[in-house]
Coordinates of C-alpha atoms in Angstrom, one line a residue:
X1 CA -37.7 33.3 -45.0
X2 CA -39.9 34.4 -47.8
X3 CA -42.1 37.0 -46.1
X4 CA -45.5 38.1 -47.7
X5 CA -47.2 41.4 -47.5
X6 CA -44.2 42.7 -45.5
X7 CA -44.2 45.9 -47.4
X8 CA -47.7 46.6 -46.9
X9 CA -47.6 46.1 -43.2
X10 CA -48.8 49.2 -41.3
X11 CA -48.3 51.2 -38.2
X12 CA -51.4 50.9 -36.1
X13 CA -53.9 54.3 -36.9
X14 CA -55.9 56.3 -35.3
X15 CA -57.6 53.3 -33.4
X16 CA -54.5 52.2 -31.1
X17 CA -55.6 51.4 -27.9
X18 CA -59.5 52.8 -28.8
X19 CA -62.8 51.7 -29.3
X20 CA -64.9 53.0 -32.5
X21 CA -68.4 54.9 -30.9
X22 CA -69.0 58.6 -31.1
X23 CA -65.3 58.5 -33.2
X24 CA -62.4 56.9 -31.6
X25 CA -62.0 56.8 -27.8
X26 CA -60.7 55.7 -24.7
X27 CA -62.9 52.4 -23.5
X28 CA -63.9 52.1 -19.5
X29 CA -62.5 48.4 -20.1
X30 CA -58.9 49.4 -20.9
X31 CA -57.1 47.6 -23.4
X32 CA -55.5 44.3 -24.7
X33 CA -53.1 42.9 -27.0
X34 CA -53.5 41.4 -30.1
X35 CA -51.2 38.5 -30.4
X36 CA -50.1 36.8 -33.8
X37 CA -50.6 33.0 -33.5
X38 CA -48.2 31.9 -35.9
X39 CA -45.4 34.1 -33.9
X40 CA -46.8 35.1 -30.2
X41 CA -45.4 38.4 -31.7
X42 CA -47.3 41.4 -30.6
X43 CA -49.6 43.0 -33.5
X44 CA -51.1 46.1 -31.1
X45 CA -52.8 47.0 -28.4
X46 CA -57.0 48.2 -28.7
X47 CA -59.9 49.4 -26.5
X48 CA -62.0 46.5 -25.0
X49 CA -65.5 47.5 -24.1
X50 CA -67.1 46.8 -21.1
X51 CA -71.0 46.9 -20.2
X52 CA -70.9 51.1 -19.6
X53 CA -69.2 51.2 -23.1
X54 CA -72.2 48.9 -24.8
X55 CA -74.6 51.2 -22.9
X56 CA -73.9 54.7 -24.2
X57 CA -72.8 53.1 -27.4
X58 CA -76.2 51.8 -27.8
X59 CA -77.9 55.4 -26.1
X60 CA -75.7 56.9 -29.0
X61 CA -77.2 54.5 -31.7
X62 CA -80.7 55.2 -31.1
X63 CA -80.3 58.7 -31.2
X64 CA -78.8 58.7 -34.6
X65 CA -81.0 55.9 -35.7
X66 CA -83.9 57.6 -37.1
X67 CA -82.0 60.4 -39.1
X68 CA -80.5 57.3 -40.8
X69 CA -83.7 55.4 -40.9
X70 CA -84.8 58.8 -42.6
X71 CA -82.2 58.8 -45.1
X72 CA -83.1 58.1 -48.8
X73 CA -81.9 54.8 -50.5
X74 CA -79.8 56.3 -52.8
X75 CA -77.8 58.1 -49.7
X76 CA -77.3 54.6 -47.9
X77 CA -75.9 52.9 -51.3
X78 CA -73.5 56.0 -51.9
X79 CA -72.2 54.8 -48.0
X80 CA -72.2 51.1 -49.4
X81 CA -70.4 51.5 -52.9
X82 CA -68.0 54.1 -51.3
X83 CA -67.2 51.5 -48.6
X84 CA -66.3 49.1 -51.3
X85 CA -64.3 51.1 -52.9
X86 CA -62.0 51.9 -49.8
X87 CA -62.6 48.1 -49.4
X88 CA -60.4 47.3 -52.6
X89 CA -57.8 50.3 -52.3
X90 CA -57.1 49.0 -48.8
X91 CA -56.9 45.2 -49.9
X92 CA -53.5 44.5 -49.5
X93 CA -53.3 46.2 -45.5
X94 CA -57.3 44.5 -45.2
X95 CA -55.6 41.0 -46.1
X96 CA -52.1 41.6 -43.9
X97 CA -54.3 41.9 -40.5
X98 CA -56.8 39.1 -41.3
X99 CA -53.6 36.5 -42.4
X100 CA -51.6 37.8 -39.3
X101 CA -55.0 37.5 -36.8
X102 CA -56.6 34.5 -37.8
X103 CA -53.7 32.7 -39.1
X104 CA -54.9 31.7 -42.4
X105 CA -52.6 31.6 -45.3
X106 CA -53.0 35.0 -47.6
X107 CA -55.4 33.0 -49.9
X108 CA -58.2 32.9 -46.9
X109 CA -57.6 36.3 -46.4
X110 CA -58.5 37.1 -50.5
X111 CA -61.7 35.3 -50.0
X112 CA -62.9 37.0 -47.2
X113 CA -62.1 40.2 -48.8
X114 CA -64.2 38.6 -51.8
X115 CA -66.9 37.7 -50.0
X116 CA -67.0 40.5 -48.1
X117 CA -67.5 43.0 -51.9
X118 CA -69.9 40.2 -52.4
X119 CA -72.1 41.3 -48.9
X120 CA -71.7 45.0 -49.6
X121 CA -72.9 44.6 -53.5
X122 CA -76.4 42.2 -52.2
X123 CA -76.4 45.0 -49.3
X124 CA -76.4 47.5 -52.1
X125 CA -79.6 45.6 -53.9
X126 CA -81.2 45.2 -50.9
X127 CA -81.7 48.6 -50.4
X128 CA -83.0 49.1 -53.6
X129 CA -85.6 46.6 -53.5
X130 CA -89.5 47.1 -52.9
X131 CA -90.2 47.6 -49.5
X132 CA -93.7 46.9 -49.3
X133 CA -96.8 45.6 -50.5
X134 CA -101.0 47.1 -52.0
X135 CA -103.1 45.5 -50.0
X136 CA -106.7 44.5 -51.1
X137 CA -108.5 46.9 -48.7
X138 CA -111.8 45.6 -47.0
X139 CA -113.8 48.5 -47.2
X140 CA -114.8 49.5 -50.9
X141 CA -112.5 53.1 -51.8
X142 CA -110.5 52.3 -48.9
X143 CA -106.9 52.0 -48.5
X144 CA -104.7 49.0 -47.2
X145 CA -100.5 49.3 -47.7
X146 CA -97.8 47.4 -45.3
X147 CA -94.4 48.6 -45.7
X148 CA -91.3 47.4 -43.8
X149 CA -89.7 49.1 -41.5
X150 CA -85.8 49.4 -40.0
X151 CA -85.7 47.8 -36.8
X152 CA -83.6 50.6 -35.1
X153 CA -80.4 49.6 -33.1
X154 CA -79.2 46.2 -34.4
X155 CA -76.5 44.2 -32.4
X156 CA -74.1 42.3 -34.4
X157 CA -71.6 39.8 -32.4
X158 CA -68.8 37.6 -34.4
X159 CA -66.6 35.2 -34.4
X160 CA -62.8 35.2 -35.3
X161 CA -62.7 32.7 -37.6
X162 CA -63.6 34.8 -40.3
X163 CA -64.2 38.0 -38.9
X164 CA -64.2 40.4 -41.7
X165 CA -67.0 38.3 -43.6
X166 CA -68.8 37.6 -40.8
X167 CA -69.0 41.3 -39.9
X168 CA -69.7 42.5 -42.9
X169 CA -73.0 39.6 -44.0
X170 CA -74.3 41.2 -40.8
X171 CA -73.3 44.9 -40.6
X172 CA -73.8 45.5 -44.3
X173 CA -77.1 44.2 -45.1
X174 CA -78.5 46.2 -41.5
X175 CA -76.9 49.8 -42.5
X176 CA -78.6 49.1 -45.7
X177 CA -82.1 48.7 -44.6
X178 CA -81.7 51.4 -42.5
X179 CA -80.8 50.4 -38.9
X180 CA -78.1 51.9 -36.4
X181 CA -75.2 49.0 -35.3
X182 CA -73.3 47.8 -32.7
X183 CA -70.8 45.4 -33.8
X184 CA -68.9 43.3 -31.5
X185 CA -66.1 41.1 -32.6
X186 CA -63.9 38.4 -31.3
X187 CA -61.0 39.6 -29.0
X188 CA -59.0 37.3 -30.7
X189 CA -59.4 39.5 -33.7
X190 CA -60.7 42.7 -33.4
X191 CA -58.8 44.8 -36.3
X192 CA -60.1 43.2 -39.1
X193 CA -63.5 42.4 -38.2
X194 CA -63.9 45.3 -36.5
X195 CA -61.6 48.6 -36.5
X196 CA -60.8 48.5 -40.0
X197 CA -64.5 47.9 -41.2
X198 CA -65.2 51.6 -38.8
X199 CA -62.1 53.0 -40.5
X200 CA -63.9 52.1 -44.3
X201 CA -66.7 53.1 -43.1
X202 CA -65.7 56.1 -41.5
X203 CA -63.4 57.2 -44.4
X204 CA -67.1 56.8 -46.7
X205 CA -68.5 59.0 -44.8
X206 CA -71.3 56.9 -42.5
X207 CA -72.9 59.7 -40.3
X208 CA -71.5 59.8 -37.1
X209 CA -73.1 57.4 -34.2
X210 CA -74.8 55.0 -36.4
X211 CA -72.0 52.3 -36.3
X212 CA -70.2 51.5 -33.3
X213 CA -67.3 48.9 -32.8
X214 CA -66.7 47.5 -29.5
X215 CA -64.3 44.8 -29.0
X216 CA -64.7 42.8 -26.1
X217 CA -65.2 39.2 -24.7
X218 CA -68.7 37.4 -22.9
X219 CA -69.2 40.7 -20.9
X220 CA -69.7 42.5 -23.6
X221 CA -71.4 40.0 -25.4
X222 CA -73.9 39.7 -22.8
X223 CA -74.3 43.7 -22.6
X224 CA -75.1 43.9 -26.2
X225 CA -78.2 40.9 -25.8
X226 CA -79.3 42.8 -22.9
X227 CA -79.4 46.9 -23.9
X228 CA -83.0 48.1 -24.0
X229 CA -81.6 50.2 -27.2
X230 CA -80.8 46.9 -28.9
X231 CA -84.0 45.4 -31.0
X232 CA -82.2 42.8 -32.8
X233 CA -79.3 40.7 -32.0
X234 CA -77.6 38.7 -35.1
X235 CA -74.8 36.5 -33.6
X236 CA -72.5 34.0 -35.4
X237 CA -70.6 31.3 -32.6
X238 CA -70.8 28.5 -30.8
X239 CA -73.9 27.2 -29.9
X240 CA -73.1 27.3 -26.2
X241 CA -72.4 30.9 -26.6
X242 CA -75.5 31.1 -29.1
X243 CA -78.0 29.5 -26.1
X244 CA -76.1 32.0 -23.7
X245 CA -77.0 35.1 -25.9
X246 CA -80.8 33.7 -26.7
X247 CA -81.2 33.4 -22.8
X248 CA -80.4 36.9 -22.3
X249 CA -81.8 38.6 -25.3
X250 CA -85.3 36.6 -24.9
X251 CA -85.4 38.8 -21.3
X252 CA -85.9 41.6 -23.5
X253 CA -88.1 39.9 -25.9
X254 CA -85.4 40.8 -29.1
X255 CA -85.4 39.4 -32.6
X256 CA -82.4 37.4 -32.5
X257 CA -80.6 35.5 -35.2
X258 CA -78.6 32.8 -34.1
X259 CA -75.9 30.5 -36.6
X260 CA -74.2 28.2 -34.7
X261 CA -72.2 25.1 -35.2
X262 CA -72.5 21.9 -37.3
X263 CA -71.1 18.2 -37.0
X264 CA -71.2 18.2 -41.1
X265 CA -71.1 15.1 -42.8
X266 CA -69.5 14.3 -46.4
X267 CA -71.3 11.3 -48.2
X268 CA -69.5 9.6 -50.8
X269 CA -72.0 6.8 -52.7
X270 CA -70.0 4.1 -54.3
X271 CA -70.4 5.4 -58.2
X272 CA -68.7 8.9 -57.3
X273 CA -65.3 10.0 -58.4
X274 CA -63.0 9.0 -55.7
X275 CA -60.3 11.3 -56.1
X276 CA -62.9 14.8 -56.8
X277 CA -64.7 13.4 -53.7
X278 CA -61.4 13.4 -51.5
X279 CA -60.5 16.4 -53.0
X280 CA -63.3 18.3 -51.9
X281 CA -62.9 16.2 -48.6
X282 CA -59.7 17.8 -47.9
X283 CA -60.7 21.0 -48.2
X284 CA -63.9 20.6 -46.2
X285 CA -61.8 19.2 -43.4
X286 CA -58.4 20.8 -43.8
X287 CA -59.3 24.6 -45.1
X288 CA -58.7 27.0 -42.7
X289 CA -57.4 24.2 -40.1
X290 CA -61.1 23.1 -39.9
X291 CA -61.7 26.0 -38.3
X292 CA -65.6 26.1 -39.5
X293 CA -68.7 25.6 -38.7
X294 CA -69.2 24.8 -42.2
X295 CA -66.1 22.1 -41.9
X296 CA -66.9 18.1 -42.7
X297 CA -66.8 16.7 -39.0
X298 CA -67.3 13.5 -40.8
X299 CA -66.3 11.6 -43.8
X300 CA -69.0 9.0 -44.4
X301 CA -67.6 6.7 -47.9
X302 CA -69.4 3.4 -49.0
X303 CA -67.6 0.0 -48.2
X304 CA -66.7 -0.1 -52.0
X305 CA -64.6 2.8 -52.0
X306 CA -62.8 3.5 -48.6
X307 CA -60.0 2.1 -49.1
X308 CA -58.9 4.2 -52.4
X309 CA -60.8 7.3 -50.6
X310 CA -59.0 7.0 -47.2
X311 CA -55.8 6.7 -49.2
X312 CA -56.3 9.7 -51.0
X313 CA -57.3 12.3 -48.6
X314 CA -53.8 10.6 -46.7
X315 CA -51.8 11.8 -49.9
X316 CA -53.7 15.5 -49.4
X317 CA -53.0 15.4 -45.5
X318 CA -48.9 14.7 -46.0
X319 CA -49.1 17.5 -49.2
X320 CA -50.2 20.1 -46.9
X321 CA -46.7 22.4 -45.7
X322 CA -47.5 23.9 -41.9
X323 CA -45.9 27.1 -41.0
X324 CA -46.3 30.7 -40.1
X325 CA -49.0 31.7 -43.0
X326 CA -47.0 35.0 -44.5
X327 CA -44.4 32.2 -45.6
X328 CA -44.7 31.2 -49.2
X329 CA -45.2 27.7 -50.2
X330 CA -47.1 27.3 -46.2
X331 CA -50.5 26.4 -47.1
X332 CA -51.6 25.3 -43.3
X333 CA -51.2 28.3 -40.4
X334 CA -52.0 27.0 -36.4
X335 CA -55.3 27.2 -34.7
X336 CA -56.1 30.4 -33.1
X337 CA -55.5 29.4 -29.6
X338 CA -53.7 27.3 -27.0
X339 CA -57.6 26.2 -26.1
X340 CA -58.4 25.6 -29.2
X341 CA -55.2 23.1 -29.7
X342 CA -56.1 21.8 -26.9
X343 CA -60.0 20.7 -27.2
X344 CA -58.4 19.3 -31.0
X345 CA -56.1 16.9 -28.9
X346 CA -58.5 15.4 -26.9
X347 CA -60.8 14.4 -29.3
X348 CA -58.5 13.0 -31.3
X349 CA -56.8 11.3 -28.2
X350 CA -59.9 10.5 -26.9
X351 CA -61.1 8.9 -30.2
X352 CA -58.4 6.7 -30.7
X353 CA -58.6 5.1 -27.1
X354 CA -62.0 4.0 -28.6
X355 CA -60.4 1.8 -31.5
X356 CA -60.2 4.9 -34.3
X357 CA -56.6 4.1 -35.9
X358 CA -54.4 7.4 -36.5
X359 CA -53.6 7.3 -40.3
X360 CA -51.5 10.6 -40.4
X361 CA -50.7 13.6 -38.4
X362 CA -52.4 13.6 -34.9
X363 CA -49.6 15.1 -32.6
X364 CA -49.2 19.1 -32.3
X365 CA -46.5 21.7 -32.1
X366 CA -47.6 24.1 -30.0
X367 CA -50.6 25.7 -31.7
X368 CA -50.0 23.7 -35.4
X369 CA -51.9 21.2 -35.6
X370 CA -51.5 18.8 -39.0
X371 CA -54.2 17.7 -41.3
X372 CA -54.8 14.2 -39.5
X373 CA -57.0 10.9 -40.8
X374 CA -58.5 8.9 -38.7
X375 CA -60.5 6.1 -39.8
X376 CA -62.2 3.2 -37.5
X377 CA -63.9 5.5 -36.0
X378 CA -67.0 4.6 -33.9
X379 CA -69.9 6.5 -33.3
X380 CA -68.9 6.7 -29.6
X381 CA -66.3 8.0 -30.8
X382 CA -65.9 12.0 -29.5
X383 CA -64.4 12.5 -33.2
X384 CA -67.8 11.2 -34.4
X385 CA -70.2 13.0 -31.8
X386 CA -68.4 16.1 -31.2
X387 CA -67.9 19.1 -33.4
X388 CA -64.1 19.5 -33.4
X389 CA -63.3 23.1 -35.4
X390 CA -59.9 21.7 -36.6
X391 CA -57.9 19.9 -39.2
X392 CA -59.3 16.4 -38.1
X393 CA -61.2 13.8 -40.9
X394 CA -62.8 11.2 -39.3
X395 CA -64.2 8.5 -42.0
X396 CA -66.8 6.4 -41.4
X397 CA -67.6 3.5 -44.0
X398 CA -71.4 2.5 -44.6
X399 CA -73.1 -0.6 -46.6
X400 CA -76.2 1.6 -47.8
X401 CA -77.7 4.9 -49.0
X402 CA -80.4 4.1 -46.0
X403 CA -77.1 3.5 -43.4
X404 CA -75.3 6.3 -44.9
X405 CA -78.4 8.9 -44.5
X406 CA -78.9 7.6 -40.8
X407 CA -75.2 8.4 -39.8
X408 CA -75.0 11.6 -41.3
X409 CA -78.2 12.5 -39.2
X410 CA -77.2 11.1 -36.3
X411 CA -76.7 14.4 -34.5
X412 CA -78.1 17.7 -33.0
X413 CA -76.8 19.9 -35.4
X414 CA -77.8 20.3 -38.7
X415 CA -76.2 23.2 -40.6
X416 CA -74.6 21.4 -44.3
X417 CA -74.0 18.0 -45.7
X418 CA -72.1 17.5 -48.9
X419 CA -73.2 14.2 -51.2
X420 CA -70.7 12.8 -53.8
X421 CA -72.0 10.7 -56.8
X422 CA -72.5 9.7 -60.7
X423 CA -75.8 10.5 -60.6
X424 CA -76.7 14.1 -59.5
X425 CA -80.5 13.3 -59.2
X426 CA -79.3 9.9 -56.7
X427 CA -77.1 12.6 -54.7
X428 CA -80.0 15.0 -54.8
X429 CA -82.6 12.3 -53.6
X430 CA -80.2 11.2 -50.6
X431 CA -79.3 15.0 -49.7
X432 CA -83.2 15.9 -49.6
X433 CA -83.4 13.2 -46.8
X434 CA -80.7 14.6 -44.4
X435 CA -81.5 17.0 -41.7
X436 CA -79.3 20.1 -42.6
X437 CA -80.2 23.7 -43.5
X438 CA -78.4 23.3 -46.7
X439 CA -76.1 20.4 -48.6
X440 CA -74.2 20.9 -51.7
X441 CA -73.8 18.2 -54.5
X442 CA -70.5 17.2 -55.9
X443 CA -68.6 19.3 -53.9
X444 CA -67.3 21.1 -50.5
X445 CA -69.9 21.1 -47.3
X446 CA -68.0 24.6 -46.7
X447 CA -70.3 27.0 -49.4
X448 CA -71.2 30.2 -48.4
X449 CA -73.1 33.1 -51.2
X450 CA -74.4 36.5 -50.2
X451 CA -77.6 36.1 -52.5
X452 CA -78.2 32.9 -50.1
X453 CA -80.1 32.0 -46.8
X454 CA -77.5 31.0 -45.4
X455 CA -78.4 28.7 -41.5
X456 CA -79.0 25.3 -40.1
X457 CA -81.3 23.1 -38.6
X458 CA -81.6 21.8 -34.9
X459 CA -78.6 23.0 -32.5
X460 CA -76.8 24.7 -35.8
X461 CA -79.5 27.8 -35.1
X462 CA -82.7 28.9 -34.3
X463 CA -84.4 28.4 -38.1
X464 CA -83.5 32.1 -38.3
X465 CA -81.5 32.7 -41.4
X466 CA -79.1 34.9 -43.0
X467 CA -78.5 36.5 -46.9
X468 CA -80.4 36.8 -49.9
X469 CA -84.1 38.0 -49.4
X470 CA -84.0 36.6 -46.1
X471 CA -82.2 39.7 -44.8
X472 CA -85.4 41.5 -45.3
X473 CA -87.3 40.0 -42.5
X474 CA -83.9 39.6 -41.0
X475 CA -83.4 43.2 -40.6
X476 CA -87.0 45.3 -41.2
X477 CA -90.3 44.6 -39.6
X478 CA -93.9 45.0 -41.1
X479 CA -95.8 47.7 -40.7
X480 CA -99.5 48.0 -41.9
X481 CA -101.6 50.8 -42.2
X482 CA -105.6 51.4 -43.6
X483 CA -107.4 54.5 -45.1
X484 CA -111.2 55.0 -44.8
X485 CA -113.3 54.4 -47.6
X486 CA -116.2 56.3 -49.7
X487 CA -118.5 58.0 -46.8

């Protein structure tokens, strides 16, 4: 077996068995293993925080908040540019955990490492831009300014399925407008989107308490939304977990950023290129083992065309290889978890009890799951309602633009939408009519840009968004202050 990134593999550090706050440490919530799920093998063992972790974690953040508040701009992009640079000289170790963690072939691992140079650069311009505002003054000679403000302690909790991106469009863009952190990532993957990003931070020189990592599951979720220390959670999940962090955080009357998940629909109008539109299809659906919130949960093709589309993405599905992801020529990994596998299974058993006909793939081994087609799938379907986070494309055929707009927004969520056609101004008018936070023309539902607000609509959030200028409000808070006038 062809092995990649072998030689790059690395003993575990300084951060065996340890939680990042204060340096590394011994955690009151002992430790846990981090499994590989390509292998079961054993990758290491790390601290898992529990609720008196989060709290002197977050006592130690608001301490060394406002020296780091205090600090110049200049000083925090130093931090930033030296943190990309230890980002790219560690690339090859950075990409080895995320590809062994998440099981996603070496090329999702390169993207996030992308994307995540791509948060710390906007982070960097972010903390360069103009902070406030002259304000016409209402008495004459007077003086009227509003400035923004860091928020203090900012709590940062992610998912696995991309963790280091996910941590760093949070962490980054915070630390750069001058707020203290907690970050607390997935206990399915808690090295690379969490201990290495203290290590690169630590090794650029971040003062000491104003990032903290702290792996951990719910409990520590939930002791994150609820420290007093905490002004501002930003949390990236499932929108059960999501309404389960709001509840708690809205105790404390917290900012809170919620982006959740998305039943995403592809529309394909009868004058678009078939095979581009199945293309992008594919890797809506079958990237990352649809493990997305940005994935196409449906596949919604014009009468005219299903046939030669359905038929396509089929010939994509079979081309796919499954196997472990360090394996060259394996361009499909498993899903992350037995429960994950599981919840996949059922509603694609479930949907095919309702009439949906199984067109390829559809039966697991053990946590790989193949790219699967189902089409004839009703809207009773679970494949139809539900969002289903793996390789699953359900397609849907429709008469009319009218039809097509009323299935894809026929659903809670509302995150991204994708619209195929000829005519970029038809694809434009029909994508202006769908209830998403953002839709993309021509091409993948699954888009995501640092210099862009990046959130959904409905269940897919709370109309909070994150990247681009919207990290300012995200992140700061206005402050306004008068001087008198001529006596």
């Amino acid at each position: 077996m062809a092995v990649i990134g072998e030689e790059t593999w690395p003993a575990p550090a300084g951060w065996a068995g340890k939680i990042y706050s204060g340096g590394w440490r011994d955690s009151e919530g002992g430790t846990r293993r981090v499994i590989e799920p390509a292998t079961g093998r054993t990758l290491a063992e790390v601290g898992v925080a529990c609720p008196a972790d989060v709290a002197r974690a977050g006592a130690r953040a608001a301490h060394a908040a406002g020296d780091w508040a205090a600090a110049t701009p200049s000083r925090r992009i130093e931090i930033l540019l030296r943190v990309s640079a230890a980002l790219r000289g560690h690339s090859a170790t950075v990409r080895d955990w995320i590809v062994r963690e998440s099981a996603g072939v070496p090329a999702k691992g390169d993207y996030e490492i992308a994307a995540a140079l791509a948060q710390l650069t906007h982070a960097v311009a972010l903390a360069s831009l103009p902070q406030g505002e002259v304000l016409t003054p209402q008495i004459p000679g007077g003086g009227s300014l509003a400035w923004r403000v860091p928020l203090g302690v900012v709590g940062v909790i992610t998912p696995w399925n991309a963790p280091l991106l996910f941590a760093m469009r949070a962490l980054a863009p915070a630390l750069a407008l001058g707020n203290a952190v907690l970050l607390k990532p997935d206990p399915l993957t808690p090295v690379s989107g969490g201990l290495l990003v203290a290590q690169l931070f630590e090794e650029a020189g971040l003062p000491d308490g104003v990032l903290h990592v702290l792996p951990g599951g719910a409990e520590a979720g939930q002791a994150v939304a609820a420290d007093p220390h905490i002004a501002m959670v930003s949390f990236t999940g499932s929108t059960e977990a999501g309404r389960a962090v709001a509840r708690v955080a809205g105790e404390g009357l917290k900012r809170v950023s919620l982006e959740l998940g998305g039943k995403n629909s592809i529309i394909v109008l009868e004058d678009a290129d078939v095979e581009a539109a199945a293309t992008a299809g594919a890797a809506s659906s079958f990237g990352y083992q649809g493990q997305a919130c940005v994935a196409a949960g449906r596949h919604l093709v014009h009468t005219d065309l299903v046939e030669a589309y359905t038929d396509a993405l089929v010939r994509h599905a079979k081309a796919m290889r499954l196997g472990d992801p360090r394996t060259r020529g394996v361009t499909m990994g498993p899903v992350i978890s037995e429960r994950q596998a599981a919840r996949i299974e059922r509603i694609v058993d479930e949907s095919l009890a309702t009439g949906a006909r199984l067109l390829t793939g559809g039966r697991r081994d053990g946590l790989f799951y193949p790219p699967t087609v189902l089409d004839r799938v009703k809207r009773t379907a679970p494949a139809f309602t539900e969002e289903i986070f793996g390789p699953v494309a359900p397609v849907v055929p429709f008469h009319s633009e009218a039809e097509a707009i009323e299935l894809a927004n026929d659903t809670a969520y509302g995150l991204t939408a994708a619209v195929h056609s000829h005519s970029v101004p038809r694809a434009t008018a029909v994508a202006e009519q769908l209830r998403t936070g953002m839709a993309h023309i021509n091409d993948v539902t699954a888009k995501d840009a640092a210099n862009a607000p990046f959130g959904g609509m409905g269940i897919s959030g709370n109309g909070s968004r994150i990247g681009g200028t919207a990290d300012l409000e995200l992140f700061t808070q206005w402050r306004w202050m008068t001087m008198p006038g001529r006596t």
